[in-house]
CSV table of C-alpha atoms in Angstrom, one decimal:
chain,number,residue,atom,x,y,z
I,1,MET,CA,-31.4,1.0,-15.1
I,2,THR,CA,-31.1,-1.5,-18.0
I,3,PRO,CA,-28.0,-2.3,-20.1
I,4,GLU,CA,-29.7,-0.3,-22.9
I,5,HIS,CA,-30.2,2.7,-20.6
I,6,PRO,CA,-27.5,2.5,-18.0
I,7,GLU,CA,-27.1,4.9,-15.1
I,8,HIS,CA,-24.5,7.6,-15.8
I,9,VAL,CA,-22.2,8.9,-13.1
I,10,ASP,CA,-19.7,11.7,-13.8
I,11,VAL,CA,-16.8,10.0,-11.9
I,12,ILE,CA,-16.6,6.3,-10.8
I,13,VAL,CA,-14.1,5.5,-8.1
I,14,VAL,CA,-13.2,1.8,-7.8
I,15,GLY,CA,-12.5,0.8,-4.3
I,16,ALA,CA,-13.5,2.1,-0.8
I,17,GLY,CA,-10.2,1.7,1.0
I,18,LEU,CA,-7.8,4.5,2.0
I,19,SER,CA,-7.2,5.6,-1.6
I,20,GLY,CA,-10.9,5.4,-2.7
I,21,ILE,CA,-12.2,7.3,0.3
I,22,GLY,CA,-9.6,10.0,-0.1
I,23,ALA,CA,-10.4,10.4,-3.8
I,24,ALA,CA,-14.1,10.6,-3.2
I,25,CYS,CA,-13.7,13.1,-0.4
I,26,GLN,CA,-11.6,15.4,-2.6
I,27,LEU,CA,-14.1,15.0,-5.5
I,28,THR,CA,-17.0,15.8,-3.2
I,29,GLU,CA,-15.4,18.8,-1.7
I,30,ARG,CA,-13.8,20.4,-4.9
I,31,HIS,CA,-16.4,19.2,-7.5
I,32,PRO,CA,-19.7,19.4,-5.6
I,33,GLY,CA,-21.7,19.5,-8.8
I,34,LYS,CA,-20.4,16.2,-10.1
I,35,SER,CA,-22.0,12.9,-9.4
I,36,VAL,CA,-19.6,10.4,-7.8
I,37,ALA,CA,-20.1,6.6,-7.1
I,38,VAL,CA,-17.6,4.5,-5.2
I,39,LEU,CA,-17.8,0.8,-6.2
I,40,GLU,CA,-16.6,-1.6,-3.6
I,41,ALA,CA,-16.4,-5.3,-4.2
I,42,ARG,CA,-16.6,-6.2,-0.5
I,43,GLU,CA,-19.3,-5.7,2.0
I,44,ALA,CA,-17.4,-3.1,4.1
I,45,SER,CA,-15.3,-0.1,3.6
I,46,GLY,CA,-11.7,0.3,4.7
I,47,GLY,CA,-9.8,-1.9,2.3
I,48,THR,CA,-6.7,-3.4,3.8
I,49,TRP,CA,-7.7,-2.2,7.3
I,50,ASP,CA,-11.0,-4.1,7.2
I,51,LEU,CA,-9.6,-7.2,5.4
I,52,PHE,CA,-6.6,-8.0,7.6
I,53,ARG,CA,-7.5,-9.2,11.1
I,54,TYR,CA,-4.3,-10.8,12.3
I,55,PRO,CA,-2.9,-10.0,15.8
I,56,GLY,CA,-1.1,-6.7,16.0
I,57,ILE,CA,-2.1,-5.5,12.5
I,58,ARG,CA,-0.8,-1.9,12.2
I,59,SER,CA,0.6,0.7,9.9
I,60,ASP,CA,4.3,0.4,8.9
I,61,SER,CA,4.3,4.2,8.1
I,62,ASP,CA,3.9,7.0,10.6
I,63,MET,CA,0.3,8.1,10.9
I,64,PHE,CA,1.2,11.8,10.3
I,65,THR,CA,2.0,11.0,6.7
I,66,PHE,CA,-0.3,7.9,6.5
I,67,GLY,CA,-3.2,10.1,7.5
I,68,TYR,CA,-4.6,12.5,4.8
I,69,ARG,CA,-2.9,15.8,4.4
I,70,TRP,CA,-6.3,17.6,4.6
I,71,ARG,CA,-7.7,15.6,7.6
I,72,PRO,CA,-5.3,15.5,10.5
I,73,TRP,CA,-4.6,12.2,12.3
I,74,PRO,CA,-6.3,12.8,15.7
I,75,SER,CA,-3.6,11.5,18.2
I,76,ASP,CA,0.1,11.3,18.9
I,77,THR,CA,0.2,7.6,18.0
I,78,ALA,CA,2.9,7.2,15.4
I,79,LEU,CA,2.3,3.5,14.4
I,80,ALA,CA,-1.4,2.9,14.9
I,81,ASP,CA,-3.2,-0.4,14.9
I,82,GLY,CA,-5.7,-1.6,12.4
I,83,PRO,CA,-8.9,-0.8,14.3
I,84,LEU,CA,-7.7,2.8,15.0
I,85,ILE,CA,-6.9,3.3,11.3
I,86,LEU,CA,-10.2,1.8,10.2
I,87,ASP,CA,-12.1,4.1,12.6
I,88,TYR,CA,-10.2,7.1,11.2
I,89,LEU,CA,-11.1,6.2,7.6
I,90,ARG,CA,-14.8,5.6,8.3
I,91,THR,CA,-15.0,8.8,10.3
I,92,VAL,CA,-13.5,10.8,7.4
I,93,ALA,CA,-16.0,9.1,5.0
I,94,ARG,CA,-18.9,10.1,7.2
I,95,GLU,CA,-17.7,13.7,7.6
I,96,TYR,CA,-17.5,14.2,3.8
I,97,GLY,CA,-20.7,12.3,3.1
I,98,VAL,CA,-18.7,9.7,1.1
I,99,ASP,CA,-20.2,6.8,3.1
I,100,GLU,CA,-23.5,7.5,1.2
I,101,LYS,CA,-21.8,7.2,-2.1
I,102,ILE,CA,-20.3,3.8,-1.6
I,103,ARG,CA,-22.0,0.9,-3.3
I,104,TYR,CA,-21.1,-2.4,-1.7
I,105,ARG,CA,-20.8,-5.8,-3.3
I,106,HIS,CA,-20.2,-4.0,-6.6
I,107,ARG,CA,-17.3,-5.8,-8.2
I,108,VAL,CA,-16.0,-4.2,-11.4
I,109,VAL,CA,-15.3,-6.9,-14.0
I,110,GLY,CA,-14.6,-4.7,-17.1
I,111,ALA,CA,-14.6,-1.2,-18.5
I,112,SER,CA,-14.7,-0.2,-22.2
I,113,TRP,CA,-14.0,3.3,-23.5
I,114,ASP,CA,-15.9,4.7,-26.5
I,115,SER,CA,-14.2,7.7,-28.2
I,116,ALA,CA,-17.5,8.6,-30.1
I,117,THR,CA,-19.3,9.3,-26.8
I,118,SER,CA,-16.2,10.0,-24.6
I,119,ARG,CA,-17.6,7.6,-22.0
I,120,TRP,CA,-16.6,4.5,-20.2
I,121,THR,CA,-19.1,1.6,-20.0
I,122,VAL,CA,-18.4,-0.2,-16.7
I,123,GLU,CA,-19.6,-3.7,-16.2
I,124,VAL,CA,-20.3,-4.6,-12.6
I,125,ASP,CA,-21.1,-7.9,-10.8
I,126,VAL,CA,-23.6,-7.3,-8.0
I,127,ALA,CA,-24.1,-10.6,-6.1
I,128,GLY,CA,-24.0,-12.5,-9.4
I,129,GLU,CA,-26.2,-10.1,-11.3
I,130,ARG,CA,-24.6,-8.1,-14.2
I,131,ARG,CA,-25.2,-4.4,-14.1
I,132,VAL,CA,-23.9,-1.6,-16.4
I,133,LEU,CA,-22.9,2.0,-15.6
I,134,THR,CA,-21.4,4.7,-17.7
I,135,THR,CA,-19.0,7.4,-16.6
I,136,SER,CA,-17.0,10.3,-18.0
I,137,PHE,CA,-14.0,9.5,-15.8
I,138,LEU,CA,-12.8,6.2,-14.3
I,139,TRP,CA,-10.5,6.2,-11.3
I,140,SER,CA,-9.0,2.9,-10.0
I,141,CYS,CA,-8.3,3.0,-6.3
I,142,GLY,CA,-8.3,-0.7,-5.5
I,143,GLY,CA,-4.7,-0.8,-4.4
I,144,TYR,CA,-2.2,-3.2,-6.0
I,145,TYR,CA,-2.6,-6.5,-4.3
I,146,ASP,CA,-5.1,-9.4,-4.7
I,147,TYR,CA,-7.7,-9.4,-1.9
I,148,GLU,CA,-8.8,-12.9,-2.7
I,149,GLN,CA,-5.5,-14.7,-2.4
I,150,GLY,CA,-2.0,-14.0,-1.0
I,151,HIS,CA,1.3,-15.2,-2.2
I,152,ALA,CA,1.4,-18.8,-1.0
I,153,PRO,CA,4.4,-20.9,-2.1
I,154,GLU,CA,4.0,-24.7,-2.0
I,155,PHE,CA,5.9,-26.2,0.9
I,156,PRO,CA,7.0,-29.8,0.8
I,157,GLY,CA,5.1,-32.0,3.2
I,158,ALA,CA,2.5,-29.3,4.0
I,159,GLY,CA,-0.2,-32.0,3.9
I,160,ASP,CA,1.6,-33.9,6.7
I,161,PHE,CA,1.4,-31.2,9.3
I,162,ARG,CA,-1.2,-32.0,12.0
I,163,GLY,CA,-1.5,-28.4,13.3
I,164,GLU,CA,-3.1,-25.4,11.7
I,165,VAL,CA,-1.6,-23.5,8.8
I,166,VAL,CA,-2.7,-19.9,8.5
I,167,HIS,CA,-2.1,-17.1,6.0
I,168,PRO,CA,-2.3,-13.6,7.6
I,169,GLN,CA,-4.6,-12.3,4.9
I,170,PHE,CA,-7.2,-14.8,5.9
I,171,TRP,CA,-6.9,-15.0,9.7
I,172,PRO,CA,-9.6,-17.2,11.4
I,173,GLU,CA,-11.6,-15.3,14.0
I,174,ASP,CA,-11.6,-18.3,16.3
I,175,LEU,CA,-7.9,-19.1,16.1
I,176,ASP,CA,-6.5,-19.5,19.7
I,177,HIS,CA,-2.7,-19.4,19.9
I,178,ALA,CA,-2.6,-19.1,23.7
I,179,GLY,CA,-0.1,-21.6,25.2
I,180,LYS,CA,0.9,-22.9,21.7
I,181,LYS,CA,4.1,-23.1,19.8
I,182,VAL,CA,3.9,-20.8,16.8
I,183,VAL,CA,6.2,-20.6,13.8
I,184,VAL,CA,5.8,-17.5,11.6
I,185,ILE,CA,7.4,-17.9,8.1
I,186,GLY,CA,8.6,-14.6,6.8
I,187,SER,CA,10.7,-11.6,7.6
I,188,GLY,CA,8.7,-8.6,6.3
I,189,ALA,CA,6.4,-6.1,7.9
I,190,THR,CA,3.7,-8.7,8.6
I,191,ALA,CA,6.0,-11.1,10.3
I,192,VAL,CA,7.7,-8.5,12.5
I,193,THR,CA,4.2,-7.4,13.6
I,194,LEU,CA,2.8,-10.8,14.3
I,195,VAL,CA,5.7,-12.1,16.3
I,196,PRO,CA,5.6,-9.6,19.2
I,197,ALA,CA,1.8,-9.5,19.1
I,198,MET,CA,1.6,-13.3,19.7
I,199,ALA,CA,4.6,-13.6,22.0
I,200,GLY,CA,3.7,-13.7,25.7
I,201,THR,CA,0.4,-15.3,25.1
I,202,ALA,CA,1.8,-18.2,23.0
I,203,GLU,CA,4.2,-20.7,24.6
I,204,HIS,CA,6.8,-19.5,22.1
I,205,VAL,CA,6.9,-17.7,18.7
I,206,THR,CA,9.7,-18.4,16.2
I,207,MET,CA,10.2,-16.2,13.2
I,208,LEU,CA,11.6,-18.4,10.5
I,209,GLN,CA,13.2,-16.4,7.7
I,210,ARG,CA,15.1,-17.4,4.6
I,211,SER,CA,17.1,-14.1,4.8
I,212,PRO,CA,16.9,-11.1,7.1
I,213,SER,CA,15.2,-7.8,6.6
I,214,TYR,CA,16.3,-4.4,8.0
I,215,VAL,CA,14.3,-3.7,11.2
I,216,ALA,CA,14.3,-0.2,12.8
I,217,THR,CA,12.7,0.9,16.1
I,218,ARG,CA,10.4,3.9,16.1
I,219,PRO,CA,8.7,5.5,19.1
I,220,GLY,CA,5.1,4.3,19.4
I,221,ARG,CA,4.1,7.9,20.2
I,222,ASP,CA,5.6,10.7,18.2
I,223,PRO,CA,7.8,12.9,20.5
I,224,LEU,CA,7.1,16.1,18.6
I,225,ALA,CA,3.4,15.4,18.6
I,226,ARG,CA,3.5,15.0,22.4
I,227,ARG,CA,5.3,18.3,22.8
I,228,LEU,CA,2.9,20.2,20.6
I,229,GLU,CA,-0.3,18.6,22.0
I,230,LYS,CA,-1.5,21.8,23.5
I,231,LEU,CA,-1.4,23.6,20.2
I,232,PRO,CA,-4.5,23.6,17.9
I,233,ARG,CA,-4.3,20.5,15.7
I,234,ALA,CA,-4.6,22.7,12.5
I,235,VAL,CA,-1.3,24.3,13.6
I,236,ALA,CA,0.6,21.3,15.0
I,237,TYR,CA,-0.3,18.7,12.3
I,238,PRO,CA,1.5,20.3,9.4
I,239,VAL,CA,4.6,20.8,11.5
I,240,ILE,CA,4.6,17.2,12.7
I,241,ARG,CA,3.8,15.9,9.2
I,242,TRP,CA,6.6,17.8,7.5
I,243,LYS,CA,9.0,16.7,10.2
I,244,ASN,CA,8.2,13.1,9.3
I,245,ILE,CA,8.3,13.8,5.6
I,246,LEU,CA,11.7,15.4,5.7
I,247,TYR,CA,13.2,12.8,8.1
I,248,ALA,CA,12.0,9.9,5.9
I,249,ALA,CA,13.3,11.7,2.7
I,250,ALA,CA,16.7,12.4,4.3
I,251,THR,CA,17.0,8.8,5.6
I,252,PHE,CA,16.1,7.4,2.2
I,253,LYS,CA,18.5,9.7,0.4
I,254,LEU,CA,21.3,8.8,2.8
I,255,ALA,CA,20.6,5.1,2.3
I,256,ARG,CA,21.0,5.6,-1.4
I,257,VAL,CA,24.2,7.7,-1.4
I,258,ARG,CA,25.9,6.4,1.8
I,259,PRO,CA,24.4,2.9,2.5
I,260,ALA,CA,27.3,1.9,4.8
I,261,ILE,CA,26.3,4.6,7.3
I,262,VAL,CA,22.7,3.5,7.5
I,263,LYS,CA,23.7,-0.2,7.7
I,264,LYS,CA,25.9,0.5,10.6
I,265,ALA,CA,23.3,2.7,12.4
I,266,LEU,CA,20.7,-0.1,12.0
I,267,ARG,CA,23.1,-2.8,13.1
I,268,ASP,CA,24.3,-0.8,16.2
I,269,ALA,CA,20.7,-0.1,17.2
I,270,ALA,CA,19.8,-3.8,16.9
I,271,ILE,CA,22.8,-4.7,19.1
I,272,ARG,CA,21.7,-2.3,21.8
I,273,GLN,CA,18.3,-3.9,22.0
I,274,LEU,CA,19.2,-7.6,21.8
I,275,PRO,CA,20.7,-9.9,24.4
I,276,GLU,CA,24.4,-9.8,24.8
I,277,GLY,CA,26.2,-12.1,22.3
I,278,TYR,CA,23.2,-12.3,20.0
I,279,ASP,CA,24.1,-13.2,16.4
I,280,VAL,CA,23.0,-9.9,14.9
I,281,ASP,CA,24.8,-10.4,11.6
I,282,ARG,CA,23.0,-13.7,10.9
I,283,HIS,CA,19.5,-12.6,11.8
I,284,PHE,CA,19.3,-8.9,11.3
I,285,ARG,CA,21.9,-8.0,8.6
I,286,PRO,CA,20.5,-8.4,5.1
I,287,THR,CA,22.7,-8.8,2.0
I,288,TYR,CA,21.1,-5.9,0.2
I,289,ASN,CA,21.3,-2.2,1.0
I,290,PRO,CA,18.7,-0.4,3.2
I,291,TRP,CA,15.6,0.6,1.2
I,292,ASP,CA,16.4,-1.8,-1.7
I,293,GLN,CA,13.4,-3.3,0.0
I,294,ARG,CA,11.0,-1.7,2.4
I,295,LEU,CA,12.4,-1.0,5.9
I,296,CYS,CA,10.4,-2.7,8.7
I,297,LEU,CA,9.5,-0.4,11.6
I,298,VAL,CA,8.7,-1.8,15.0
I,299,PRO,CA,7.1,0.5,17.7
I,300,ASP,CA,9.2,0.9,20.8
I,301,GLY,CA,11.3,-2.0,19.7
I,302,ASP,CA,8.6,-4.6,20.6
I,303,LEU,CA,10.1,-7.3,18.4
I,304,PHE,CA,13.5,-6.9,20.1
I,305,LYS,CA,11.9,-6.9,23.5
I,306,ALA,CA,10.1,-10.1,22.9
I,307,ILE,CA,13.4,-11.7,21.8
I,308,ARG,CA,15.2,-10.4,24.9
I,309,ARG,CA,12.5,-11.8,27.2
I,310,GLY,CA,12.8,-15.2,25.6
I,311,GLU,CA,9.2,-15.2,24.3
I,312,ALA,CA,10.3,-15.1,20.7
I,313,SER,CA,13.3,-16.2,18.6
I,314,VAL,CA,14.5,-15.8,15.1
I,315,VAL,CA,15.8,-18.7,13.0
I,316,THR,CA,17.5,-18.0,9.6
I,317,ASP,CA,17.4,-21.1,7.5
I,318,THR,CA,15.5,-22.7,4.6
I,319,ILE,CA,12.7,-25.3,4.8
I,320,GLU,CA,13.4,-28.8,3.8
I,321,THR,CA,9.9,-30.1,4.6
I,322,PHE,CA,6.9,-29.7,6.9
I,323,THR,CA,6.5,-32.7,9.2
I,324,GLU,CA,3.6,-33.9,11.4
I,325,THR,CA,4.8,-31.8,14.3
I,326,GLY,CA,6.4,-28.8,12.7
I,327,ILE,CA,9.1,-27.9,10.2
I,328,ARG,CA,12.5,-29.6,9.4
I,329,LEU,CA,15.1,-27.2,8.2
I,330,THR,CA,17.8,-27.7,5.6
I,331,SER,CA,20.4,-27.6,8.5
I,332,GLY,CA,18.6,-30.6,10.0
I,333,GLU,CA,17.1,-28.6,12.9
I,334,GLU,CA,13.5,-29.2,13.6
I,335,LEU,CA,11.0,-26.6,14.8
I,336,GLU,CA,8.0,-27.9,16.7
I,337,ALA,CA,4.8,-26.0,16.0
I,338,ASP,CA,1.1,-26.2,16.8
I,339,ILE,CA,0.4,-23.3,14.4
I,340,ILE,CA,2.4,-22.3,11.3
I,341,VAL,CA,1.7,-18.8,9.9
I,342,THR,CA,2.8,-18.3,6.3
I,343,ALA,CA,3.6,-14.5,6.2
I,344,THR,CA,5.0,-15.0,2.7
I,345,GLY,CA,3.7,-11.8,1.2
I,346,LEU,CA,1.2,-10.4,-1.2
I,347,LYS,CA,0.1,-11.2,-4.8
I,348,LEU,CA,0.0,-8.1,-6.9
I,349,LYS,CA,-3.2,-7.3,-8.8
I,350,PRO,CA,-2.8,-3.8,-10.1
I,351,PHE,CA,-5.6,-1.4,-11.3
I,352,GLY,CA,-8.3,-3.4,-9.6
I,353,GLY,CA,-7.8,-6.5,-11.6
I,354,PHE,CA,-10.6,-5.7,-14.2
I,355,ASP,CA,-10.2,-5.7,-18.0
I,356,LEU,CA,-9.9,-2.4,-19.8
I,357,THR,CA,-10.6,-1.9,-23.5
I,358,VAL,CA,-10.3,1.3,-25.6
I,359,ASP,CA,-12.4,1.5,-28.7
I,360,GLY,CA,-12.6,-2.3,-28.8
I,361,ALA,CA,-8.9,-3.0,-28.3
I,362,ALA,CA,-7.8,-4.7,-25.1
I,363,VAL,CA,-5.4,-2.6,-22.9
I,364,LYS,CA,-2.4,-4.7,-21.9
I,365,ALA,CA,-0.8,-2.9,-19.0
I,366,HIS,CA,2.7,-4.1,-19.6
I,367,GLU,CA,2.6,-2.6,-23.1
I,368,THR,CA,1.7,0.9,-21.7
I,369,MET,CA,3.8,3.6,-20.1
I,370,ALA,CA,2.7,5.2,-16.8
I,371,TYR,CA,2.5,8.9,-16.9
I,372,LYS,CA,3.5,10.4,-13.5
I,373,ALA,CA,2.6,6.9,-12.1
I,374,LEU,CA,-1.1,7.9,-12.2
I,375,MET,CA,-2.2,7.5,-15.9
I,376,LEU,CA,-1.6,5.0,-18.6
I,377,SER,CA,-0.5,6.0,-22.1
I,378,GLY,CA,-3.2,5.6,-24.7
I,379,VAL,CA,-6.0,5.2,-22.1
I,380,PRO,CA,-8.3,8.2,-22.0
I,381,ASN,CA,-10.0,9.6,-18.9
I,382,PHE,CA,-8.5,7.0,-16.6
I,383,ALA,CA,-6.4,7.4,-13.5
I,384,PHE,CA,-5.1,5.0,-10.9
I,385,THR,CA,-3.8,5.4,-7.4
I,386,ILE,CA,-0.7,3.5,-6.3
I,387,GLY,CA,1.1,4.8,-3.3
I,388,TYR,CA,4.8,5.0,-2.6
I,389,THR,CA,6.9,1.9,-1.9
I,390,ASN,CA,9.6,3.8,0.0
I,391,ALA,CA,7.4,6.2,2.0
I,392,SER,CA,3.8,6.5,3.2
I,393,TRP,CA,1.2,5.3,0.7
I,394,THR,CA,-1.0,8.3,1.4
I,395,LEU,CA,1.6,10.9,0.5
I,396,LYS,CA,1.3,9.7,-3.1
I,397,ALA,CA,-2.4,9.0,-2.9
I,398,ASP,CA,-3.1,12.6,-1.8
I,399,LEU,CA,-1.0,13.9,-4.8
I,400,VAL,CA,-3.0,11.8,-7.2
I,401,SER,CA,-6.2,13.2,-5.8
I,402,ASP,CA,-4.9,16.7,-6.2
I,403,TYR,CA,-3.9,16.0,-9.8
I,404,VAL,CA,-7.1,14.3,-10.9
I,405,VAL,CA,-9.2,17.2,-9.3
I,406,ARG,CA,-7.1,19.7,-11.2
I,407,LEU,CA,-7.4,17.7,-14.4
I,408,LEU,CA,-11.2,17.6,-14.1
I,409,GLU,CA,-11.3,21.4,-13.4
I,410,HIS,CA,-9.2,21.9,-16.6
I,411,LEU,CA,-11.6,19.8,-18.7
I,412,ASP,CA,-14.6,21.8,-17.4
I,413,ARG,CA,-12.8,25.1,-17.9
I,414,THR,CA,-11.7,24.4,-21.5
I,415,GLY,CA,-14.9,22.7,-22.5
I,416,THR,CA,-13.1,19.5,-23.4
I,417,THR,CA,-14.3,16.0,-22.6
I,418,ARG,CA,-11.3,13.8,-23.2
I,419,VAL,CA,-7.7,13.6,-21.9
I,420,VAL,CA,-5.1,11.0,-22.8
I,421,ALA,CA,-1.4,10.7,-22.2
I,422,GLU,CA,0.4,10.1,-25.5
I,423,ARG,CA,3.7,8.2,-25.3
I,424,ASP,CA,6.8,9.9,-26.6
I,425,PRO,CA,8.8,7.2,-28.6
I,426,GLU,CA,12.0,8.9,-27.6
I,427,VAL,CA,11.4,8.3,-23.8
I,428,GLY,CA,13.3,5.3,-22.5
I,429,GLU,CA,11.8,2.7,-20.2
I,430,ARG,CA,12.3,1.9,-16.6
I,431,PRO,CA,10.4,-0.3,-14.2
I,432,LEU,CA,7.3,1.3,-12.7
I,433,MET,CA,8.3,0.2,-9.2
I,434,ASP,CA,12.1,0.3,-8.9
I,435,PHE,CA,12.1,-1.9,-5.8
I,436,GLN,CA,13.5,-5.3,-5.0
I,437,SER,CA,10.8,-6.7,-2.8
I,438,GLY,CA,9.6,-10.2,-3.8
I,439,TYR,CA,6.0,-9.2,-4.3
I,440,ILE,CA,7.0,-6.6,-6.8
I,441,LEU,CA,9.6,-8.7,-8.7
I,442,ARG,CA,7.1,-11.4,-9.2
I,443,ALA,CA,4.8,-9.1,-11.0
I,444,LEU,CA,7.1,-6.8,-13.0
I,445,ASP,CA,6.2,-8.5,-16.3
I,446,ASP,CA,2.5,-7.5,-15.8
I,447,LEU,CA,3.1,-3.9,-14.9
I,448,PRO,CA,3.4,-0.9,-17.1
I,449,VAL,CA,6.8,0.8,-17.4
I,450,GLN,CA,7.7,4.3,-16.6
I,451,GLY,CA,9.8,6.8,-18.6
I,452,ASP,CA,13.4,7.6,-17.9
I,453,ARG,CA,12.8,11.4,-17.8
I,454,ALA,CA,10.2,13.9,-16.7
I,455,PRO,CA,7.3,14.1,-16.9
I,456,TRP,CA,7.1,10.3,-17.3
I,457,MET,CA,9.6,9.4,-14.6
I,458,LEU,CA,8.4,9.4,-11.1
I,459,GLN,CA,11.3,9.5,-8.7
I,460,GLN,CA,9.3,8.4,-5.6
I,461,ASN,CA,10.3,11.6,-3.9
I,462,TYR,CA,7.5,13.5,-2.3
I,463,ILE,CA,9.1,16.9,-2.5
I,464,THR,CA,9.8,16.6,-6.2
I,465,ASP,CA,6.4,15.1,-6.9
I,466,LEU,CA,4.7,17.9,-5.0
I,467,ARG,CA,6.0,20.3,-7.6
I,468,THR,CA,5.5,18.1,-10.7
I,469,ILE,CA,2.1,16.6,-9.8
I,470,ARG,CA,0.3,19.0,-7.6
I,471,ARG,CA,1.6,22.2,-9.1
I,472,GLY,CA,3.0,21.2,-12.6
I,473,ASP,CA,1.6,22.5,-15.9
I,474,LEU,CA,-1.2,20.3,-17.3
I,475,GLU,CA,-0.5,21.6,-20.8
I,476,ASP,CA,2.9,19.9,-20.9
I,477,GLY,CA,2.7,18.5,-24.4
I,478,VAL,CA,2.1,15.0,-23.2
I,479,LEU,CA,-1.5,15.2,-22.3
I,480,GLN,CA,-3.8,15.6,-25.3
I,481,PHE,CA,-7.2,17.3,-24.7
I,482,SER,CA,-10.1,17.1,-27.1
């Protein structure tokens, strides 16, 4: 097709990761008459689970909620590793025929809406060649972080270090850490995964953190799933899934209303798993309340076990400078290292990072308000998928899929071609992601806001969202159809 006569697709999904595959599967199943194209910038599907290759890469949510609601996770593994998750995603894509709808090396660079035709014109870079598609509905499922660069603060003296410096997002395939001294800078989910995965093979692994995170042990295999393993999966899966949903919701609620109880429980659990006399309060007691930032889960306490065996250690301090042989800390202590891993976090890049225009006017995300955290005010026939920060990503992704499918059914049933969320000037503003993690705080000024009351406000509560998103009235006075 030429730019003058572009190919038209009923729905374009941007991204072939967990969200994009799930979206395309639901579209394929519930709208079989619509044409669907999944545009993926990379050469492979799987998103995060194909991109990240560092040792021990795994989910930090239980797989019974991280797996799709409509496609059971096929084992009792609670915190699965990257290859298992990638295999699950690609298997689901094949089962629903979505693998044939993915167009690889198709990087979306811009999309413009024309109200006269009720269509998006989507500009795509395909190996340096510009191509144009049109679509009636555009769905951004590219996640919320930048695949091409992570958050990488500048460390003094970094050029003096004679060893290797590695960011987990770009792990070299040939990196050999066996018998070497490794320092992992960071205290989040990536760091607590890397340390036990490298410990034992490396000479020693040190987790260097500026401040602690909350770390909780979870069984690697779900106990209820093991007890129900003889039941048909269609029967057992919903039970296990709802057990995990309710447990996570209750824990989060308790952390909000009675944080001291959760703090004590996490501290007591850490004490039981660490060597006698270990300084738990220095290394595993944050200054913030549980769930102000995401809780780090470790399967079967593997991080604590590595520390207890002496294969790993935690140092809480700040960096004065890199040296030729490692890192000198503000306290004066020096950490020797052959390899330094900068597990310093993500760089947010919401909505796929491409430019949006509506009738010639550029859309500035920070000037919009998110409707149910899945549409932007003033942007017609556009949805985005961003998962929960305080629970499994897929719980929210599944709800967005349900909502968009219902929305498309409503357009077909009413004979309308355009839907847009119109902002109510009386609705107050709140941050879209009410979370204190660094990667979110660094990007707040570039994100849309959310409203301070329903239906704008998203409480990040699955049970509430199940009612307002999956089952709520589409004709709520906010969405305008034409």
